[in-house]
Amino acid sequence: MLFSRLRLSLTISRKMVQEHSSKRPCVRIGTHNGTFHCDEALACFMLKQLPEYKDASIVRTRDANQLAECDIVVDVGGVYDPATHRYDHHQRSFTGTMANLTDGKMNFNTKLSSAGLVYLHFGRRLLEQLMPSSNEDHKEIVYKRLYEYFMEEIDAVDNGINATEEKPKYHVTTTLGGRVRDLNPAWNDTHQDFDGQFEKATELVGSELINRVDGMVKRWLPAMDIVRKAFNKRHEVHSSGKIVKFETGGCPWKEHLYQLEKQAECEGEVQYVIYSDSNGSWRVQAVGVQGEGFTSRLPLPESWRGVRDEKLSELTGIPECIFVHASGFIGGNKTEEGAMEMARQALQMKS
């Protein structure tokens, strides 16, 4: 599996996670002791993927003298100074974001945590290690996407920034930060092994990071080319350009489609995509409204929703219909021609 060699570095031996040391090792990464959080666990993991820190020991302490001896310090110490490799974000004077620390080149305005700071200064070198066979353009695309869809959440949660100003409709308890928090020893444990549990936290966040990059390299980037080709041919599929056809299903197309529409200055144009499924049938799917969850730009007609098989074919006059979902976001037909006709009729009924 891609990146298997890097998984070897997920485990940090107990002797390398230490609060006190009588013998100074060659390289030391400093962070705070006691209760740990997602950001410093991830910061430590990312650093240990780099050649200069791969054999470093992790010193967990708040003792200023011990931290002063560390080669790099994250999430403790009250100092942000890249020149001396100090990456704390808790001091009142710190207001750093990706946007203001990159002169607007990265347009993200969430205050950085220690993980975000390490990613800002070492992220591109990290990706050199995680995706060595990819070209520079792809690495830069992944660098920005990984921040937006992975790192920014960690920064926000650690800094107490809610995802929305509205009251959530239900509890979300399975986030990466929540799972790291749950690895801390219980308040009533008779033996609270914070260092041992920090090992597990670092392994957890590291595996999540590698899986995200793995998915982007193996699935998301290849899909980008497929979606671009289909988008460029959309007027051959339907003169309006409102229907895009993929020869096969399964590729992640939504984000790529939104980006291509933006680049072509035709945002909101495409209403439906059609594609074959794993059973050899075809699907017609309404394009969602970007950023609005389950809302579709143009759901399939209300009169079709929840109807199946022969009854749906009789209703539409289209042979081989299979179903239309009750919400109208997707439907199926046994043939490409049938799925295409469903999309055409849906456009006509709207107009």
Short mmCIF file of C-alpha atoms in Angstrom, two decimals:
data_model
loop_
_atom_site.label_atom_id
_atom_site.label_comp_id
_atom_site.label_asym_id
_atom_site.label_seq_id
_atom_site.Cartn_x
_atom_site.Cartn_y
_atom_site.Cartn_z
CA MET A 1 0.00 0.00 0.00
CA LEU A 2 1.16 3.50 -0.81
CA PHE A 3 2.96 5.13 2.11
CA SER A 4 3.43 1.81 3.92
CA ARG A 5 6.99 2.74 4.76
CA LEU A 6 5.71 5.83 6.55
CA ARG A 7 3.43 3.82 8.79
CA LEU A 8 6.54 2.52 10.49
CA SER A 9 7.04 5.96 11.96
CA LEU A 10 3.54 6.14 13.46
CA THR A 11 4.62 4.43 16.64
CA ILE A 12 6.73 6.50 19.00
CA SER A 13 8.47 4.37 21.58
CA ARG A 14 7.81 5.11 25.22
CA LYS A 15 11.41 6.04 25.82
CA MET A 16 11.09 8.76 23.16
CA VAL A 17 8.03 10.32 24.78
CA GLN A 18 9.40 11.70 27.99
CA GLU A 19 8.91 14.48 30.47
CA HIS A 20 12.41 14.34 31.90
CA SER A 21 15.70 13.15 30.47
CA SER A 22 19.12 12.90 32.01
CA LYS A 23 20.84 12.39 28.66
CA ARG A 24 20.26 14.90 25.86
CA PRO A 25 19.43 13.12 22.56
CA CYS A 26 20.52 14.52 19.23
CA VAL A 27 17.18 16.10 18.31
CA ARG A 28 14.23 16.87 20.59
CA ILE A 29 10.69 18.01 19.88
CA GLY A 30 9.13 19.80 22.84
CA THR A 31 5.44 19.99 23.68
CA HIS A 32 3.42 20.29 26.88
CA ASN A 33 2.73 17.50 29.33
CA GLY A 34 -0.60 16.54 30.91
CA THR A 35 -3.86 16.57 28.94
CA PHE A 36 -3.18 16.45 25.22
CA HIS A 37 -5.15 17.60 22.20
CA CYS A 38 -5.36 16.85 18.52
CA ASP A 39 -3.24 19.77 17.37
CA GLU A 40 0.03 19.00 19.17
CA ALA A 41 -0.32 15.28 18.48
CA LEU A 42 -0.63 16.04 14.78
CA ALA A 43 2.14 18.64 14.89
CA CYS A 44 4.50 16.06 16.39
CA PHE A 45 3.51 13.44 13.84
CA MET A 46 4.06 15.76 10.90
CA LEU A 47 7.49 16.79 12.14
CA LYS A 48 8.55 13.17 12.55
CA GLN A 49 7.90 12.52 8.86
CA LEU A 50 10.72 14.92 7.98
CA PRO A 51 14.29 13.62 7.71
CA GLU A 52 15.71 15.97 10.35
CA TYR A 53 13.10 14.96 12.95
CA LYS A 54 12.32 11.32 12.12
CA ASP A 55 14.52 10.04 14.95
CA ALA A 56 13.73 12.87 17.35
CA SER A 57 12.53 12.23 20.87
CA ILE A 58 9.40 13.99 22.10
CA VAL A 59 9.80 15.83 25.38
CA ARG A 60 6.48 16.51 27.12
CA THR A 61 6.99 19.20 29.74
CA ARG A 62 6.13 22.77 30.70
CA ASP A 63 9.51 23.37 32.30
CA ALA A 64 11.03 26.39 30.55
CA ASN A 65 14.59 25.17 31.01
CA GLN A 66 13.86 21.82 29.39
CA LEU A 67 11.94 23.45 26.55
CA ALA A 68 14.87 25.80 25.94
CA GLU A 69 17.03 22.76 25.20
CA CYS A 70 14.61 21.44 22.57
CA ASP A 71 15.35 21.91 18.89
CA ILE A 72 11.73 22.71 18.12
CA VAL A 73 8.75 23.42 20.41
CA VAL A 74 5.05 23.16 19.57
CA ASP A 75 1.92 24.24 21.47
CA VAL A 76 3.71 25.49 24.57
CA GLY A 77 6.10 28.25 25.59
CA GLY A 78 4.12 31.33 24.57
CA VAL A 79 6.31 32.10 21.56
CA TYR A 80 5.77 32.02 17.81
CA ASP A 81 9.13 32.47 16.13
CA PRO A 82 9.93 30.38 13.03
CA ALA A 83 13.56 31.51 13.15
CA THR A 84 14.04 29.64 16.45
CA HIS A 85 11.44 26.95 15.69
CA ARG A 86 8.95 27.99 18.36
CA TYR A 87 5.34 27.34 17.35
CA ASP A 88 2.88 28.24 20.08
CA HIS A 89 -0.46 29.95 19.45
CA HIS A 90 -1.81 30.55 22.97
CA GLN A 91 -0.26 33.97 23.62
CA ARG A 92 -2.59 36.99 23.42
CA SER A 93 -0.43 38.59 20.76
CA PHE A 94 -0.88 35.71 18.32
CA THR A 95 -3.53 36.21 15.63
CA GLY A 96 -1.96 34.21 12.82
CA THR A 97 -4.06 32.65 10.06
CA MET A 98 -3.15 31.08 6.76
CA ALA A 99 -4.35 34.26 5.07
CA ASN A 100 -2.37 36.83 7.03
CA LEU A 101 0.78 34.71 7.31
CA THR A 102 0.92 34.04 3.55
CA ASP A 103 0.00 37.55 2.41
CA GLY A 104 -3.34 36.27 1.14
CA LYS A 105 -1.96 33.42 -0.94
CA MET A 106 -3.94 30.98 1.23
CA ASN A 107 -7.35 32.53 1.80
CA PHE A 108 -8.27 30.86 5.11
CA ASN A 109 -9.03 33.11 8.06
CA THR A 110 -9.21 30.58 10.90
CA LYS A 111 -6.69 31.19 13.68
CA LEU A 112 -3.94 28.60 13.52
CA SER A 113 -3.19 26.03 16.18
CA SER A 114 0.21 24.39 16.60
CA ALA A 115 -0.80 21.88 13.90
CA GLY A 116 -1.64 24.68 11.49
CA LEU A 117 1.63 26.45 12.22
CA VAL A 118 3.66 23.32 11.57
CA TYR A 119 1.66 22.71 8.39
CA LEU A 120 2.24 26.30 7.24
CA HIS A 121 6.00 26.08 7.67
CA PHE A 122 6.63 22.39 6.92
CA GLY A 123 3.55 21.20 5.00
CA ARG A 124 5.02 21.32 1.52
CA ARG A 125 8.07 19.37 2.68
CA LEU A 126 5.75 16.91 4.40
CA LEU A 127 3.99 16.26 1.10
CA GLU A 128 7.35 15.68 -0.58
CA GLN A 129 7.63 12.70 1.77
CA LEU A 130 4.02 11.51 1.46
CA MET A 131 3.56 11.84 -2.32
CA PRO A 132 7.06 11.72 -3.84
CA SER A 133 5.91 10.50 -7.27
CA SER A 134 3.41 13.33 -7.84
CA ASN A 135 4.23 16.41 -9.88
CA GLU A 136 4.63 19.83 -8.30
CA ASP A 137 1.25 21.10 -9.48
CA HIS A 138 -0.52 18.18 -7.85
CA LYS A 139 1.44 18.64 -4.63
CA GLU A 140 0.39 22.27 -4.47
CA ILE A 141 -3.25 21.35 -5.11
CA VAL A 142 -3.12 18.78 -2.30
CA TYR A 143 -1.35 21.25 0.01
CA LYS A 144 -4.25 23.69 -0.25
CA ARG A 145 -6.98 21.05 -0.23
CA LEU A 146 -5.53 19.23 2.77
CA TYR A 147 -5.61 22.44 4.76
CA GLU A 148 -9.19 23.23 3.76
CA TYR A 149 -10.61 19.75 4.32
CA PHE A 150 -8.47 18.47 7.20
CA MET A 151 -6.19 20.93 8.94
CA GLU A 152 -8.55 23.90 9.24
CA GLU A 153 -11.03 21.88 11.30
CA ILE A 154 -8.28 21.00 13.76
CA ASP A 155 -7.19 24.63 14.01
CA ALA A 156 -10.75 25.82 14.55
CA VAL A 157 -11.66 23.25 17.19
CA ASP A 158 -8.49 23.87 19.18
CA ASN A 159 -9.15 27.61 19.15
CA GLY A 160 -12.81 27.21 20.14
CA ILE A 161 -14.25 28.36 16.80
CA ASN A 162 -17.63 26.84 15.97
CA ALA A 163 -18.35 25.60 12.46
CA THR A 164 -21.65 27.50 12.44
CA GLU A 165 -23.31 30.23 14.44
CA GLU A 166 -26.56 28.27 14.43
CA LYS A 167 -27.47 25.76 17.12
CA PRO A 168 -26.60 22.26 15.87
CA LYS A 169 -29.57 19.98 15.29
CA TYR A 170 -27.75 16.96 16.73
CA HIS A 171 -24.56 16.05 18.56
CA VAL A 172 -21.38 15.30 16.60
CA THR A 173 -19.18 13.18 18.87
CA THR A 174 -16.95 11.20 16.49
CA THR A 175 -14.62 13.92 15.19
CA LEU A 176 -10.88 13.35 15.12
CA GLY A 177 -10.44 15.89 17.91
CA GLY A 178 -13.07 14.13 19.98
CA ARG A 179 -11.40 10.76 19.55
CA VAL A 180 -8.04 12.22 20.58
CA ARG A 181 -9.65 13.82 23.63
CA ASP A 182 -11.11 10.45 24.63
CA LEU A 183 -7.63 8.90 24.62
CA ASN A 184 -6.65 11.01 27.63
CA PRO A 185 -6.64 9.03 30.87
CA ALA A 186 -9.89 9.19 32.82
CA TRP A 187 -9.97 11.59 35.73
CA ASN A 188 -10.41 8.69 38.13
CA ASP A 189 -7.77 6.34 36.72
CA THR A 190 -5.44 5.20 39.48
CA HIS A 191 -2.52 5.19 37.04
CA GLN A 192 -2.74 8.02 34.53
CA ASP A 193 -0.32 7.21 31.72
CA PHE A 194 -0.48 10.44 29.70
CA ASP A 195 2.69 9.72 27.75
CA GLY A 196 1.56 6.27 26.72
CA GLN A 197 -1.83 7.59 25.62
CA PHE A 198 -0.15 10.44 23.74
CA GLU A 199 1.62 7.76 21.71
CA LYS A 200 -1.76 6.39 20.70
CA ALA A 201 -3.06 9.86 19.88
CA THR A 202 -0.10 10.55 17.62
CA GLU A 203 -0.62 7.22 15.87
CA LEU A 204 -4.32 7.96 15.42
CA VAL A 205 -3.92 11.44 13.91
CA GLY A 206 -1.02 10.27 11.78
CA SER A 207 -3.00 7.45 10.24
CA GLU A 208 -5.86 9.85 9.50
CA LEU A 209 -3.49 12.29 7.81
CA ILE A 210 -1.86 9.62 5.67
CA ASN A 211 -5.24 8.18 4.68
CA ARG A 212 -6.40 11.64 3.58
CA VAL A 213 -3.34 12.20 1.42
CA ASP A 214 -3.60 8.64 0.11
CA GLY A 215 -7.19 9.26 -0.94
CA MET A 216 -6.33 12.50 -2.67
CA VAL A 217 -3.48 10.91 -4.62
CA LYS A 218 -5.24 7.67 -5.56
CA ARG A 219 -8.84 8.83 -6.03
CA TRP A 220 -9.39 12.59 -5.96
CA LEU A 221 -6.64 13.74 -8.33
CA PRO A 222 -7.39 11.08 -11.00
CA ALA A 223 -11.07 12.07 -10.83
CA MET A 224 -10.15 15.68 -11.60
CA ASP A 225 -9.05 14.77 -15.13
CA ILE A 226 -12.14 12.63 -15.73
CA VAL A 227 -14.50 15.40 -14.65
CA ARG A 228 -12.67 18.02 -16.69
CA LYS A 229 -12.98 15.95 -19.88
CA ALA A 230 -16.68 15.29 -19.28
CA PHE A 231 -17.34 18.95 -18.48
CA ASN A 232 -15.64 20.10 -21.66
CA LYS A 233 -17.85 17.73 -23.70
CA ARG A 234 -21.13 18.68 -22.01
CA HIS A 235 -22.51 20.55 -25.04
CA GLU A 236 -22.04 17.40 -27.10
CA VAL A 237 -24.25 15.57 -24.59
CA HIS A 238 -26.96 18.25 -24.54
CA SER A 239 -27.00 21.55 -26.39
CA SER A 240 -27.80 23.46 -23.22
CA GLY A 241 -24.63 22.29 -21.47
CA LYS A 242 -26.79 21.44 -18.47
CA ILE A 243 -26.11 17.67 -18.53
CA VAL A 244 -22.71 16.06 -17.97
CA LYS A 245 -22.09 12.40 -18.78
CA PHE A 246 -19.53 10.16 -17.09
CA GLU A 247 -18.84 6.83 -18.76
CA THR A 248 -18.44 5.18 -15.36
CA GLY A 249 -19.71 6.07 -11.92
CA GLY A 250 -17.94 6.18 -8.62
CA CYS A 251 -15.51 9.02 -9.16
CA PRO A 252 -15.84 12.03 -6.81
CA TRP A 253 -17.12 14.70 -9.20
CA LYS A 254 -18.94 17.37 -7.23
CA GLU A 255 -16.08 19.54 -6.01
CA HIS A 256 -14.33 19.32 -9.37
CA LEU A 257 -17.51 20.32 -11.17
CA TYR A 258 -18.01 23.37 -8.98
CA GLN A 259 -14.43 24.46 -9.59
CA LEU A 260 -14.70 23.96 -13.36
CA GLU A 261 -17.92 25.97 -13.49
CA LYS A 262 -16.24 28.76 -11.57
CA GLN A 263 -13.26 28.77 -13.91
CA ALA A 264 -15.59 28.81 -16.94
CA GLU A 265 -17.72 31.57 -15.37
CA CYS A 266 -20.86 29.45 -15.63
CA GLU A 267 -21.53 28.67 -11.98
CA GLY A 268 -24.81 26.80 -11.46
CA GLU A 269 -25.17 25.83 -15.12
CA VAL A 270 -24.99 22.04 -14.88
CA GLN A 271 -28.20 20.55 -13.50
CA TYR A 272 -27.73 16.80 -13.95
CA VAL A 273 -25.00 14.22 -14.34
CA ILE A 274 -25.56 10.75 -15.73
CA TYR A 275 -23.29 7.76 -15.21
CA SER A 276 -23.30 3.97 -15.20
CA ASP A 277 -23.42 2.10 -11.92
CA SER A 278 -21.78 -1.12 -10.76
CA ASN A 279 -24.75 -3.20 -12.00
CA GLY A 280 -24.56 -1.90 -15.55
CA SER A 281 -27.59 0.36 -15.13
CA TRP A 282 -27.46 4.15 -15.40
CA ARG A 283 -28.15 6.91 -12.91
CA VAL A 284 -29.29 10.47 -13.35
CA GLN A 285 -28.31 12.67 -10.42
CA ALA A 286 -29.27 16.25 -9.70
CA VAL A 287 -26.29 18.48 -8.96
CA GLY A 288 -26.34 19.76 -5.40
CA VAL A 289 -26.24 23.39 -4.36
CA GLN A 290 -22.66 23.99 -3.23
CA GLY A 291 -22.37 24.24 0.53
CA GLU A 292 -26.02 23.42 1.19
CA GLY A 293 -25.86 19.74 2.04
CA PHE A 294 -28.74 17.81 0.53
CA THR A 295 -30.33 20.64 -1.48
CA SER A 296 -30.33 20.06 -5.26
CA ARG A 297 -30.17 22.76 -7.92
CA LEU A 298 -33.02 21.11 -9.83
CA PRO A 299 -34.46 17.96 -8.23
CA LEU A 300 -36.10 15.44 -10.53
CA PRO A 301 -39.81 16.24 -11.02
CA GLU A 302 -41.99 15.96 -7.94
CA SER A 303 -44.48 13.67 -9.69
CA TRP A 304 -41.73 11.09 -10.30
CA ARG A 305 -40.43 10.94 -6.75
CA GLY A 306 -40.86 7.70 -4.89
CA VAL A 307 -42.23 5.91 -8.01
CA ARG A 308 -40.52 2.77 -9.30
CA ASP A 309 -40.18 0.38 -12.22
CA GLU A 310 -43.14 -0.06 -14.60
CA LYS A 311 -45.23 2.60 -12.87
CA LEU A 312 -42.42 5.10 -13.36
CA SER A 313 -42.02 4.12 -17.01
CA GLU A 314 -45.76 4.54 -17.55
CA LEU A 315 -45.70 7.93 -15.86
CA THR A 316 -42.72 9.25 -17.80
CA GLY A 317 -43.16 7.42 -21.08
CA ILE A 318 -39.53 6.33 -20.78
CA PRO A 319 -38.83 2.57 -21.01
CA GLU A 320 -36.71 0.69 -18.46
CA CYS A 321 -37.06 3.14 -15.57
CA ILE A 322 -35.93 1.79 -12.20
CA PHE A 323 -36.66 4.47 -9.57
CA VAL A 324 -36.58 8.08 -8.52
CA HIS A 325 -35.61 8.85 -4.93
CA ALA A 326 -38.25 10.40 -2.70
CA SER A 327 -36.22 13.62 -2.48
CA GLY A 328 -35.66 13.78 -6.24
CA PHE A 329 -31.89 13.96 -6.01
CA ILE A 330 -31.29 10.76 -8.01
CA GLY A 331 -33.02 8.30 -10.31
CA GLY A 332 -32.15 5.21 -12.29
CA ASN A 333 -32.75 3.57 -15.64
CA LYS A 334 -31.50 0.33 -17.12
CA THR A 335 -30.03 2.08 -20.17
CA GLU A 336 -27.92 5.13 -20.94
CA GLU A 337 -30.57 6.35 -23.37
CA GLY A 338 -33.25 6.07 -20.68
CA ALA A 339 -31.22 7.98 -18.09
CA MET A 340 -30.48 10.66 -20.67
CA GLU A 341 -34.13 10.98 -21.54
CA MET A 342 -35.03 11.34 -17.85
CA ALA A 343 -32.59 14.24 -17.60
CA ARG A 344 -33.93 15.84 -20.79
CA GLN A 345 -37.54 15.62 -19.65
CA ALA A 346 -36.67 16.98 -16.22
CA LEU A 347 -35.09 20.03 -17.88
CA GLN A 348 -38.11 20.53 -20.13
CA MET A 349 -40.58 20.23 -17.28
CA LYS A 350 -38.68 22.93 -15.40
CA SER A 351 -38.65 25.28 -18.37
#
